[in-house]
């Protein structure tokens, strides 16, 4: 695929934004007629006006999802037929890779190279994986005597509300849509207010691929209105949420106060990267560690934001990390050479900068960066920032910054490393680096996190479940067949023979 500057600029100049809500297979204005601006965070200018959905629009979308679900157009279709539609959907996404990549780069400030080579391919892979899986999974028969037959079957849960964040707009949509649609549900998707464009385009492509009208609806708008209305709707059977722990908690409340809908939460993190003294290849560790914190500007739930490193190798490792970090160029998200784009919005950039100030105030040692850069562009850019001599009790070690800020914490022995790693309210991911397989296994078991990667920074792939321990998650997992548990009910059918 051509991904030079001129090609990308050409795609960007020809884009036609879909800005209305997508309900029952059609683009429609919000009932109120209201719109809100979506911004290009790389220059602070408005990109487009988006339909501002509220409770009324959510009601229409849920009604459409409910009716189509009950009619069985999709929910009763054979898994093999659903597979074919979803494979068409994946092919169409792939065909439109450049367009979707540019939409996410423009609206979220993400580096275009990442969007083209990671976000969109993983979006395609996710839809394809769940499509391929769904006609290969068997239900169960219970161990009865000869006079009975106990069938344990899975059925789609019904209407799924999906509420997602802005950091991987197309990909987070796919993480929900892939398994929810493959298992036969109808979906109402609420994208983050900062990033609606790729979700709206995905819905259009799904219908073009053969998804019946009303199975996938998209209601752009604000969390407090559209998000809350989905959370409280009594005809919604489940909400799958990715976002902050603070908002995730609200969905549990919405459910408790409405219809006890199932809630699955994928929330924040403060993930440790533990480096033991025995590692011989510090160059490799440095490369992974830099990627872990600076990829996607650190706006990544599983960012390796705490470097927990043995005293003996700390200085040698930090020297390499600082050197590599300088190669992470900050710049225009649409420039293929850019490694670090802009923060999502002004308020978030200010929050990240205030954490940097908090680090300095608590006497952590700033060894790289620490500033807003490229301010002349009007965009919200923050340079890669590294603190040394951080105490795990400090604010920058405890709170999720969601920006390019690394906190380095030293330790003396393995026990201390484990205690530091686990001393957090989060438990989403962790990386550990050691050349000793016994230590690797011991630490991997001791760390309380949903994904532990060894000698690399990784979230696994579509074949592995993703989600958090402690306050990083609740109720289920994304990805792999484990994600299907979120979107299916288990039914027992008990038969007696005479
Ligand atoms: P957020 O503020 O929690 O928002 C997430 C979604 O919830 C958005 O669609 C948002 O709408 C909506 N929302 C906000 N307030 C709401 C309310 N009162 N009621 C109902 N819905 C509401 O998170 P974010 O700032 O978009 O994303 C960053 C967070 O996501 C970080 O904490 C990050 O760790 C987490 N994250 C987790 C994972 C994971 O898999 N574990 C992956 C990616 C990101 P608005 O956009 O209108 O506010
Ligand atoms: Mg928000």
Short mmCIF file of C-alpha atoms and ligand atoms in Angstrom, two decimals:
data_model
loop_
_atom_site.label_atom_id
_atom_site.label_comp_id
_atom_site.label_asym_id
_atom_site.label_seq_id
_atom_site.Cartn_x
_atom_site.Cartn_y
_atom_site.Cartn_z
CA UNK A 1 0.00 0.00 0.00
CA UNK A 2 1.32 3.45 -0.94
CA UNK A 3 1.72 5.54 2.18
CA UNK A 4 3.76 8.54 1.17
CA UNK A 5 2.88 12.06 2.22
CA UNK A 6 1.28 13.04 -1.11
CA UNK A 7 -0.98 9.97 -1.27
CA UNK A 8 -2.15 10.54 2.29
CA UNK A 9 -2.82 14.24 1.67
CA UNK A 10 -4.79 13.30 -1.43
CA UNK A 11 -6.97 10.82 0.51
CA UNK A 12 -7.51 13.44 3.23
CA UNK A 13 -8.54 16.12 0.74
CA UNK A 14 -11.15 13.87 -0.89
CA UNK A 15 -12.79 12.57 2.30
CA UNK A 16 -16.55 12.80 2.63
CA UNK A 17 -17.45 12.71 6.30
CA UNK A 18 -20.50 10.80 7.50
CA UNK A 19 -21.80 13.04 10.26
CA UNK A 20 -25.37 11.89 10.96
CA UNK A 21 -26.51 9.16 13.30
CA UNK A 22 -26.92 5.70 11.73
CA UNK A 23 -30.26 4.17 12.74
CA UNK A 24 -32.13 1.31 11.10
CA UNK A 25 -29.73 1.25 8.16
CA UNK A 26 -30.00 4.97 7.36
CA UNK A 27 -28.12 8.16 8.14
CA UNK A 28 -30.44 10.52 10.03
CA UNK A 29 -30.19 13.81 11.92
CA UNK A 30 -30.57 13.84 15.68
CA UNK A 31 -34.23 14.24 16.68
CA UNK A 32 -33.36 17.56 18.35
CA UNK A 33 -31.59 18.70 15.17
CA UNK A 34 -28.58 19.53 17.31
CA UNK A 35 -24.96 18.96 16.26
CA UNK A 36 -21.59 19.26 17.98
CA UNK A 37 -18.15 19.97 16.53
CA UNK A 38 -15.46 17.34 16.16
CA UNK A 39 -11.95 18.71 16.15
CA UNK A 40 -8.62 18.03 14.51
CA UNK A 41 -6.36 18.00 17.58
CA UNK A 42 -3.25 18.52 15.44
CA UNK A 43 -4.31 22.11 14.79
CA UNK A 44 -7.21 22.75 17.13
CA UNK A 45 -9.62 23.49 14.27
CA UNK A 46 -13.12 22.07 13.81
CA UNK A 47 -13.28 19.23 11.29
CA UNK A 48 -17.03 18.66 11.03
CA UNK A 49 -20.36 18.97 12.84
CA UNK A 50 -21.73 15.66 14.13
CA UNK A 51 -25.34 14.77 15.02
CA UNK A 52 -25.71 15.11 18.78
CA UNK A 53 -27.80 12.12 19.84
CA UNK A 54 -29.55 12.08 23.20
CA UNK A 55 -32.13 9.87 24.90
CA UNK A 56 -34.67 10.26 22.06
CA UNK A 57 -32.22 9.02 19.43
CA UNK A 58 -31.01 6.23 21.69
CA UNK A 59 -34.64 5.14 22.11
CA UNK A 60 -35.08 4.97 18.33
CA UNK A 61 -31.82 3.07 17.88
CA UNK A 62 -32.66 0.58 20.64
CA UNK A 63 -36.16 0.10 19.25
CA UNK A 64 -34.71 -0.69 15.84
CA UNK A 65 -32.14 -3.05 17.36
CA UNK A 66 -34.83 -4.76 19.47
CA UNK A 67 -37.27 -5.24 16.58
CA UNK A 68 -34.66 -6.65 14.24
CA UNK A 69 -33.38 -8.92 16.97
CA UNK A 70 -36.84 -10.30 17.71
CA UNK A 71 -37.59 -10.78 14.00
CA UNK A 72 -34.57 -13.08 13.86
CA UNK A 73 -33.19 -11.66 10.60
CA UNK A 74 -29.71 -11.91 12.05
CA UNK A 75 -30.09 -13.65 15.39
CA UNK A 76 -31.70 -16.71 13.79
CA UNK A 77 -29.49 -16.75 10.72
CA UNK A 78 -27.19 -19.78 10.59
CA UNK A 79 -23.71 -19.06 11.95
CA UNK A 80 -22.23 -19.94 8.54
CA UNK A 81 -24.39 -17.29 6.86
CA UNK A 82 -23.47 -14.68 9.46
CA UNK A 83 -19.87 -15.61 8.83
CA UNK A 84 -20.17 -14.80 5.12
CA UNK A 85 -21.65 -11.36 5.79
CA UNK A 86 -18.97 -10.53 8.35
CA UNK A 87 -16.20 -11.74 6.03
CA UNK A 88 -17.59 -9.36 3.38
CA UNK A 89 -17.54 -6.65 6.04
CA UNK A 90 -13.88 -7.36 6.83
CA UNK A 91 -13.00 -7.29 3.11
CA UNK A 92 -14.70 -3.91 2.70
CA UNK A 93 -12.85 -2.49 5.69
CA UNK A 94 -9.60 -3.75 4.20
CA UNK A 95 -10.43 -2.18 0.83
CA UNK A 96 -11.05 1.14 2.59
CA UNK A 97 -7.96 0.98 4.78
CA UNK A 98 -6.58 4.35 3.71
CA UNK A 99 -9.85 6.18 4.27
CA UNK A 100 -10.42 4.70 7.74
CA UNK A 101 -6.79 5.25 8.70
CA UNK A 102 -6.93 8.91 7.69
CA UNK A 103 -10.22 9.42 9.56
CA UNK A 104 -8.69 8.13 12.81
CA UNK A 105 -5.44 10.05 12.28
CA UNK A 106 -7.34 13.28 11.67
CA UNK A 107 -9.83 12.99 14.50
CA UNK A 108 -7.64 11.38 17.17
CA UNK A 109 -4.24 12.85 16.22
CA UNK A 110 -2.78 9.35 15.87
CA UNK A 111 0.27 8.78 13.65
CA UNK A 112 -0.96 7.75 10.20
CA UNK A 113 1.64 5.00 9.89
CA UNK A 114 0.22 3.33 13.02
CA UNK A 115 -3.32 3.69 11.68
CA UNK A 116 -2.40 2.11 8.35
CA UNK A 117 -0.16 -0.66 9.68
CA UNK A 118 -1.75 -1.46 13.06
CA UNK A 119 -5.23 -0.05 13.75
CA UNK A 120 -6.99 -0.87 10.49
CA UNK A 121 -5.32 -4.26 9.86
CA UNK A 122 -6.19 -5.31 13.42
CA UNK A 123 -9.74 -4.08 12.87
CA UNK A 124 -9.99 -6.32 9.79
CA UNK A 125 -8.37 -9.22 11.62
CA UNK A 126 -10.77 -8.88 14.55
CA UNK A 127 -13.93 -9.00 12.41
CA UNK A 128 -12.51 -11.86 10.35
CA UNK A 129 -11.42 -13.86 13.39
CA UNK A 130 -14.84 -13.80 15.04
CA UNK A 131 -16.58 -14.46 11.71
CA UNK A 132 -14.38 -17.49 11.12
CA UNK A 133 -14.84 -18.76 14.67
CA UNK A 134 -18.58 -18.64 14.91
CA UNK A 135 -19.48 -21.65 12.74
CA UNK A 136 -16.83 -23.80 14.42
CA UNK A 137 -17.94 -23.62 18.02
CA UNK A 138 -20.04 -26.40 19.54
CA UNK A 139 -22.46 -26.34 22.43
CA UNK A 140 -22.56 -29.00 25.16
CA UNK A 141 -24.56 -32.00 26.32
CA UNK A 142 -24.64 -32.68 30.04
CA UNK A 143 -23.74 -36.10 31.51
CA UNK A 144 -27.23 -37.53 32.17
CA UNK A 145 -28.65 -41.02 32.46
CA UNK A 146 -30.46 -42.56 29.47
CA UNK A 147 -33.89 -41.09 30.33
CA UNK A 148 -32.80 -37.48 30.02
CA UNK A 149 -31.03 -35.15 27.66
CA UNK A 150 -29.46 -32.01 29.02
CA UNK A 151 -28.53 -29.50 26.31
CA UNK A 152 -26.40 -26.54 27.31
CA UNK A 153 -26.78 -24.05 24.50
CA UNK A 154 -25.57 -20.53 23.90
CA UNK A 155 -27.95 -17.90 22.59
CA UNK A 156 -27.27 -14.28 21.65
CA UNK A 157 -28.01 -12.02 24.62
CA UNK A 158 -30.14 -9.59 22.55
CA UNK A 159 -29.51 -5.86 22.24
CA UNK A 160 -25.96 -4.85 23.09
CA UNK A 161 -24.96 -1.27 23.90
CA UNK A 162 -21.30 -0.61 23.11
CA UNK A 163 -19.69 2.49 24.61
CA UNK A 164 -16.12 3.11 23.54
CA UNK A 165 -13.18 5.53 23.96
CA UNK A 166 -11.22 7.68 21.48
CA UNK A 167 -7.74 6.20 21.60
CA UNK A 168 -8.25 3.43 19.01
CA UNK A 169 -11.53 4.52 17.44
CA UNK A 170 -12.00 1.92 14.67
CA UNK A 171 -10.26 -0.88 16.55
CA UNK A 172 -12.23 -0.50 19.79
CA UNK A 173 -15.44 -0.52 17.72
CA UNK A 174 -14.27 -3.77 16.09
CA UNK A 175 -13.38 -5.37 19.44
CA UNK A 176 -17.06 -5.00 20.37
CA UNK A 177 -18.72 -5.47 16.97
CA UNK A 178 -16.76 -8.57 15.92
CA UNK A 179 -17.89 -10.89 18.73
CA UNK A 180 -21.28 -9.19 19.36
CA UNK A 181 -22.39 -9.48 15.72
CA UNK A 182 -20.83 -12.89 15.12
CA UNK A 183 -22.85 -14.34 18.00
CA UNK A 184 -26.10 -12.94 16.56
CA UNK A 185 -26.84 -9.79 18.54
CA UNK A 186 -28.10 -6.38 17.51
CA UNK A 187 -25.86 -3.48 18.55
CA UNK A 188 -26.18 0.20 19.40
CA UNK A 189 -22.72 1.78 19.36
CA UNK A 190 -21.85 5.06 21.05
CA UNK A 191 -18.42 6.27 19.98
CA UNK A 192 -16.43 8.76 22.08
CA UNK A 193 -17.48 12.36 21.42
CA UNK A 194 -14.02 13.16 20.00
CA UNK A 195 -14.04 10.32 17.45
CA UNK A 196 -17.29 9.47 15.64
CA UNK A 197 -16.19 9.43 12.00
CA UNK A 198 -14.69 5.97 11.56
CA UNK A 199 -17.52 4.33 13.54
CA UNK A 200 -20.12 5.91 11.24
CA UNK A 201 -18.22 4.79 8.16
CA UNK A 202 -17.89 1.26 9.57
CA UNK A 203 -21.66 1.03 10.04
CA UNK A 204 -22.22 2.05 6.44
CA UNK A 205 -19.73 -0.59 5.25
CA UNK A 206 -21.43 -3.26 7.39
CA UNK A 207 -24.76 -2.66 5.64
CA UNK A 208 -23.01 -2.63 2.26
CA UNK A 209 -21.56 -6.03 3.23
CA UNK A 210 -25.05 -7.45 3.75
CA UNK A 211 -25.80 -6.82 7.42
CA UNK A 212 -29.59 -6.35 7.66
CA UNK A 213 -30.78 -2.83 8.53
CA UNK A 214 -31.21 -2.17 12.23
CA UNK A 215 -28.66 -4.73 13.44
CA UNK A 216 -25.94 -2.11 13.83
CA UNK A 217 -26.85 1.41 14.89
CA UNK A 218 -24.47 4.26 15.76
CA UNK A 219 -25.50 7.13 18.05
CA UNK A 220 -22.76 9.76 18.28
CA UNK A 221 -23.06 12.18 21.18
CA UNK A 222 -22.02 12.81 24.74
CA UNK A 223 -21.53 10.29 27.51
CA UNK A 224 -23.72 12.05 30.04
CA UNK A 225 -26.70 11.97 27.63
CA UNK A 226 -26.41 9.28 24.93
CA UNK A 227 -24.10 7.02 26.97
CA UNK A 228 -26.23 7.24 30.08
CA UNK A 229 -29.45 6.63 28.11
CA UNK A 230 -27.98 3.38 26.76
CA UNK A 231 -26.81 2.38 30.23
CA UNK A 232 -30.28 2.92 31.71
CA UNK A 233 -32.39 1.59 28.83
CA UNK A 234 -34.57 -1.33 29.90
CA UNK A 235 -34.57 -2.89 26.41
CA UNK A 236 -30.77 -3.11 26.35
CA UNK A 237 -29.60 -6.52 27.55
CA UNK A 238 -25.88 -5.83 27.92
CA UNK A 239 -23.46 -2.95 27.82
CA UNK A 240 -19.88 -3.52 26.80
CA UNK A 241 -17.74 -0.57 27.80
CA UNK A 242 -14.14 0.50 27.28
CA UNK A 243 -12.99 3.68 28.96
CA UNK A 244 -12.01 5.09 32.32
CA UNK A 245 -12.59 3.29 35.59
CA UNK A 246 -14.55 6.31 36.82
CA UNK A 247 -17.13 6.10 34.02
CA UNK A 248 -17.12 2.30 34.05
CA UNK A 249 -18.32 2.43 37.64
CA UNK A 250 -21.33 4.51 36.52
CA UNK A 251 -22.48 1.75 34.19
CA UNK A 252 -22.74 -0.64 37.14
CA UNK A 253 -24.97 1.92 38.80
CA UNK A 254 -27.09 2.43 35.66
CA UNK A 255 -27.59 -1.31 35.47
CA UNK A 256 -28.47 -1.67 39.14
CA UNK A 257 -31.00 1.15 38.88
CA UNK A 258 -32.62 -0.13 35.66
CA UNK A 259 -32.91 -3.73 34.46
CA UNK A 260 -29.78 -5.50 35.75
CA UNK A 261 -28.38 -5.60 32.23
CA UNK A 262 -25.05 -7.35 31.97
CA UNK A 263 -22.10 -4.97 32.23
CA UNK A 264 -18.60 -5.68 31.00
CA UNK A 265 -15.93 -3.06 31.63
CA UNK A 266 -12.45 -2.63 30.15
CA UNK A 267 -10.92 0.24 32.07
CA UNK A 268 -7.68 2.00 32.83
CA UNK A 269 -4.23 0.82 33.86
CA UNK A 270 -0.88 1.72 35.37
CA UNK A 271 1.05 -1.17 33.98
CA UNK A 272 4.50 -2.13 35.31
CA UNK A 273 7.47 -3.15 33.22
CA UNK A 274 9.80 -5.12 35.48
CA UNK A 275 13.43 -5.44 34.47
CA UNK A 276 15.55 -7.96 36.40
CA UNK A 277 19.31 -7.59 36.84
CA UNK A 278 20.11 -10.74 34.84
CA UNK A 279 19.00 -9.42 31.44
CA UNK A 280 21.90 -9.46 29.02
CA UNK A 281 20.30 -7.63 26.10
CA UNK A 282 19.43 -4.22 27.50
CA UNK A 283 19.10 -2.82 23.97
CA UNK A 284 16.13 -5.08 23.35
CA UNK A 285 14.55 -4.17 26.70
CA UNK A 286 14.98 -0.47 25.93
CA UNK A 287 13.27 -0.87 22.57
CA UNK A 288 10.25 -2.61 24.10
CA UNK A 289 10.08 -0.23 27.05
CA UNK A 290 10.05 2.84 24.81
CA UNK A 291 7.37 1.35 22.60
CA UNK A 292 5.34 0.41 25.70
CA UNK A 293 5.12 3.97 26.95
CA UNK A 294 5.26 6.13 23.82
CA UNK A 295 3.22 4.13 21.32
CA UNK A 296 -0.04 5.97 20.65
CA UNK A 297 1.33 8.95 22.65
CA UNK A 298 0.88 6.89 25.82
CA UNK A 299 -2.88 7.18 25.25
CA UNK A 300 -3.11 3.47 25.70
CA UNK A 301 -4.83 1.59 28.51
CA UNK A 302 -2.02 -0.97 28.70
CA UNK A 303 0.83 1.57 28.38
CA UNK A 304 3.86 0.40 30.37
CA UNK A 305 3.95 3.58 32.40
CA UNK A 306 5.95 2.33 35.40
CA UNK A 307 9.48 1.11 34.68
CA UNK A 308 10.35 -1.03 37.70
CA UNK A 309 14.03 -1.78 37.26
CA UNK A 310 16.76 -3.44 39.32
CA UNK A 311 19.23 -0.90 40.74
CA UNK A 312 22.18 -2.67 39.11
CA UNK A 313 20.95 -2.12 35.55
CA UNK A 314 18.88 1.02 35.99
CA UNK A 315 21.39 3.60 34.77
CA UNK A 316 22.55 1.53 31.80
CA UNK A 317 18.95 0.90 30.76
CA UNK A 318 17.80 4.48 31.24
CA UNK A 319 20.68 5.75 29.13
CA UNK A 320 19.51 3.52 26.26
CA UNK A 321 15.85 4.45 26.77
CA UNK A 322 16.58 8.18 26.70
CA UNK A 323 18.65 7.79 23.54
CA UNK A 324 15.92 5.82 21.75
CA UNK A 325 13.16 8.14 22.94
CA UNK A 326 14.82 11.03 21.15
CA UNK A 327 14.10 9.20 17.90
CA UNK A 328 10.36 9.30 18.58
CA UNK A 329 9.64 12.37 16.51
CA UNK A 330 6.66 14.47 17.41
CA UNK A 331 4.80 15.89 14.44
CA UNK A 332 1.87 16.09 12.07
CA UNK A 333 -0.19 12.91 12.45
CA UNK A 334 -0.62 12.77 8.66
CA UNK A 335 3.15 12.67 8.06
CA UNK A 336 4.22 9.01 7.70
CA UNK A 337 7.50 9.80 9.51
CA UNK A 338 5.69 10.91 12.68
CA UNK A 339 5.95 8.57 15.65
CA UNK A 340 4.12 10.80 18.16
CA UNK A 341 1.01 12.70 17.12
CA UNK A 342 -1.10 15.05 19.20
CA UNK A 343 -2.96 14.46 22.42
CA UNK A 344 -6.69 13.99 21.87
CA UNK A 345 -7.78 17.45 23.03
CA UNK A 346 -6.64 20.57 24.87
CA UNK A 347 -8.08 19.57 28.24
CA UNK A 348 -6.32 16.22 28.07
CA UNK A 349 -3.00 17.82 27.11
CA UNK A 350 -3.36 20.13 30.09
CA UNK A 351 -4.05 17.16 32.34
CA UNK A 352 -0.90 15.40 31.09
CA UNK A 353 1.17 18.57 31.64
CA UNK A 354 -0.23 18.93 35.14
CA UNK A 355 0.97 15.40 35.95
CA UNK A 356 4.43 16.40 34.73
CA UNK A 357 4.29 19.36 37.13
CA UNK A 358 3.16 17.05 39.93
CA UNK A 359 6.17 14.80 39.25
CA UNK A 360 8.52 17.74 39.51
CA UNK A 361 6.80 19.02 42.66
CA UNK A 362 7.22 15.63 44.33
CA UNK A 363 10.95 15.71 43.49
CA UNK A 364 11.06 13.02 40.87
CA UNK A 365 14.03 13.59 38.58
CA UNK A 366 13.02 14.76 35.09
CA UNK A 367 15.54 13.23 32.68
CA UNK A 368 13.81 13.87 29.34
CA UNK A 369 11.16 16.15 27.88
CA UNK A 370 8.45 17.61 30.05
CA UNK A 371 6.95 20.17 27.67
CA UNK A 372 4.24 21.00 25.23
CA UNK A 373 5.82 21.30 21.78
CA UNK A 374 4.80 22.57 18.32
CA UNK A 375 2.38 24.99 19.95
CA UNK A 376 2.48 27.23 16.84
CA UNK A 377 0.52 24.56 14.97
CA UNK A 378 -2.42 25.15 17.31
CA UNK A 379 -2.20 21.42 18.09
CA UNK A 380 -1.87 19.65 21.42
CA UNK A 381 1.55 18.01 21.30
CA UNK A 382 3.52 16.74 24.29
CA UNK A 383 7.10 15.46 23.92
CA UNK A 384 8.28 12.09 25.30
CA UNK A 385 8.90 12.58 29.01
CA UNK A 386 10.88 10.43 31.43
CA UNK A 387 11.19 10.67 35.20
CA UNK A 388 13.82 8.87 37.27
CA UNK A 389 13.91 8.40 41.08
CA UNK A 390 10.17 7.98 41.30
CA UNK A 391 8.63 6.61 44.47
CA UNK A 392 5.70 4.29 43.86
CA UNK A 393 3.59 6.40 46.22
CA UNK A 394 3.90 9.49 44.05
CA UNK A 395 0.93 10.68 42.03
CA UNK A 396 2.76 10.00 38.72
CA UNK A 397 3.26 6.38 39.82
CA UNK A 398 -0.29 5.78 41.05
CA UNK A 399 -2.61 7.62 38.66
CA UNK A 400 -3.21 6.85 35.00
CA UNK A 401 -1.72 9.78 33.06
CA UNK A 402 -2.71 8.52 29.59
CA UNK A 403 0.16 10.44 28.00
CA UNK A 404 3.83 10.02 27.05
CA UNK A 405 5.19 10.06 30.60
CA UNK A 406 7.36 7.27 32.02
CA UNK A 407 8.04 6.85 35.76
CA UNK A 408 11.21 4.94 36.70
CA UNK A 409 11.24 3.15 40.05
CA UNK A 410 14.30 1.19 41.30
CA UNK A 411 14.29 -2.04 43.35
CA UNK A 412 16.78 -4.32 45.10
CA UNK A 413 15.23 -7.78 45.05
CA UNK A 414 12.52 -9.86 43.45
CA UNK A 415 10.12 -9.64 46.36
CA UNK A 416 10.27 -5.88 46.29
CA UNK A 417 9.73 -5.86 42.52
CA UNK A 418 6.54 -7.91 42.88
CA UNK A 419 5.27 -5.72 45.70
CA UNK A 420 5.89 -2.55 43.67
CA UNK A 421 4.26 -4.01 40.57
CA UNK A 422 1.15 -5.04 42.49
CA UNK A 423 0.88 -1.90 44.58
CA UNK A 424 -1.71 -0.22 42.36
CA UNK A 425 -5.48 -0.19 42.11
CA UNK A 426 -5.13 -1.33 38.48
CA UNK A 427 -4.27 -4.72 36.98
CA UNK A 428 -4.56 -4.56 33.22
CA UNK A 429 -1.15 -5.56 31.88
CA UNK A 430 2.49 -6.06 32.85
CA UNK A 431 5.76 -6.84 31.10
CA UNK A 432 8.75 -8.55 32.61
CA UNK A 433 12.26 -8.96 31.37
CA UNK A 434 14.62 -11.69 32.60
CA UNK A 435 16.92 -14.31 31.06
CA UNK A 436 16.00 -16.84 33.74
CA UNK A 437 12.98 -18.95 32.83
CA UNK A 438 12.30 -19.83 36.47
CA UNK A 439 12.15 -16.18 37.46
CA UNK A 440 9.96 -15.45 34.42
CA UNK A 441 7.43 -18.06 35.41
CA UNK A 442 7.44 -17.11 39.09
CA UNK A 443 6.91 -13.42 38.34
CA UNK A 444 4.29 -14.03 35.65
CA UNK A 445 2.25 -15.93 38.23
CA UNK A 446 2.82 -13.39 41.02
CA UNK A 447 1.73 -10.32 39.09
CA UNK A 448 -1.94 -9.43 39.31
CA UNK A 449 -2.73 -8.42 35.74
CA UNK A 450 -4.88 -9.68 32.89
CA UNK A 451 -1.96 -9.93 30.45
CA UNK A 452 1.67 -10.52 31.42
CA UNK A 453 4.17 -10.37 28.56
CA UNK A 454 7.64 -11.84 28.98
CA UNK A 455 10.72 -10.32 27.33
CA UNK A 456 8.52 -8.11 25.18
CA UNK A 457 5.80 -5.51 25.38
CA UNK A 458 2.64 -7.06 23.97
CA UNK A 459 -1.09 -7.33 24.48
CA UNK A 460 -1.13 -10.76 22.83
CA UNK A 461 -3.32 -10.93 19.73
CA UNK A 462 -6.84 -11.85 18.63
CA UNK A 463 -6.33 -15.42 19.90
CA UNK A 464 -5.80 -14.30 23.52
CA UNK A 465 -8.34 -12.76 25.91
CA UNK A 466 -7.75 -9.16 26.98
CA UNK A 467 -8.99 -7.49 30.15
CA UNK A 468 -8.12 -6.43 33.62
CA UNK A 469 -7.80 -7.61 37.19
CA UNK A 470 -8.82 -5.30 40.06
CA UNK A 471 -10.16 -1.88 38.98
CA UNK A 472 -8.97 -2.34 35.40
CA UNK A 473 -11.95 -4.40 34.46
CA UNK A 474 -15.18 -6.10 35.35
CA UNK A 475 -17.31 -8.94 34.14
CA UNK A 476 -15.54 -10.37 31.11
CA UNK A 477 -12.89 -10.20 28.45
CA UNK A 478 -12.46 -8.82 24.95
CA UNK A 479 -10.89 -10.88 22.13
CA UNK A 480 -10.56 -14.63 21.55
CA UNK A 481 -13.54 -16.94 22.08
CA UNK A 482 -13.62 -15.64 25.64
CA UNK A 483 -15.23 -12.47 24.27
CA UNK A 484 -18.25 -14.54 23.22
CA UNK A 485 -19.13 -15.03 26.89
CA UNK A 486 -19.97 -11.31 27.03
CA UNK A 487 -22.54 -11.53 24.27
CA UNK A 488 -24.25 -14.86 24.89
CA UNK A 489 -26.60 -16.31 27.46
CA UNK A 490 -26.32 -19.93 28.48
CA UNK A 491 -29.57 -21.88 28.35
CA UNK A 492 -30.23 -25.33 29.75
CA UNK A 493 -32.77 -27.45 27.88
CA UNK A 494 -33.71 -30.45 29.99
CA UNK A 495 -35.63 -33.24 28.26
CA UNK A 496 -37.22 -36.31 29.77
CA UNK A 497 -38.02 -39.42 27.75
CA UNK A 498 -40.69 -41.92 28.62
P1 LIG B 1 -14.16 7.87 29.27
O1 LIG B 1 -14.15 9.32 29.53
O2 LIG B 1 -14.42 6.92 30.35
O3 LIG B 1 -15.17 7.65 28.07
C1 LIG B 1 -15.45 6.38 27.53
C2 LIG B 1 -16.84 6.41 26.93
O4 LIG B 1 -17.81 6.58 27.97
C3 LIG B 1 -17.05 7.55 25.94
O5 LIG B 1 -17.86 7.12 24.88
C4 LIG B 1 -17.75 8.58 26.81
O6 LIG B 1 -18.50 9.54 26.11
C5 LIG B 1 -18.65 7.71 27.66
N1 LIG B 1 -19.08 8.39 28.88
C6 LIG B 1 -18.48 9.44 29.53
N2 LIG B 1 -19.21 9.82 30.58
C7 LIG B 1 -20.30 9.03 30.63
C8 LIG B 1 -21.44 8.95 31.49
N3 LIG B 1 -21.59 9.77 32.51
N4 LIG B 1 -22.35 7.99 31.24
C9 LIG B 1 -22.22 7.15 30.19
N5 LIG B 1 -21.19 7.20 29.33
C10 LIG B 1 -20.22 8.12 29.55
O7 LIG B 1 -12.77 7.41 28.63
P2 LIG B 1 -11.95 8.12 27.49
O8 LIG B 1 -11.40 9.37 28.06
O9 LIG B 1 -12.76 8.19 26.25
O10 LIG B 1 -10.80 7.02 27.23
C11 LIG B 1 -9.69 6.88 28.06
C12 LIG B 1 -9.86 5.76 29.06
O11 LIG B 1 -10.17 4.54 28.39
C13 LIG B 1 -8.61 5.46 29.84
O12 LIG B 1 -8.88 5.31 31.20
C14 LIG B 1 -8.12 4.14 29.25
O13 LIG B 1 -7.33 3.37 30.12
C15 LIG B 1 -9.39 3.46 28.91
N6 LIG B 1 -9.18 2.40 27.90
C16 LIG B 1 -9.26 1.09 28.30
C17 LIG B 1 -9.05 0.06 27.39
C18 LIG B 1 -9.13 -1.38 27.80
O14 LIG B 1 -9.30 -2.23 26.94
N7 LIG B 1 -9.03 -1.71 29.07
C19 LIG B 1 -8.78 0.38 26.05
C20 LIG B 1 -8.72 1.71 25.67
C21 LIG B 1 -8.93 2.72 26.62
P3 LIG B 1 -17.84 11.00 25.84
O15 LIG B 1 -16.83 10.78 24.81
O16 LIG B 1 -18.94 11.86 25.39
O17 LIG B 1 -17.26 11.48 27.13
MG1 LIG B 2 -14.83 11.79 27.51
#
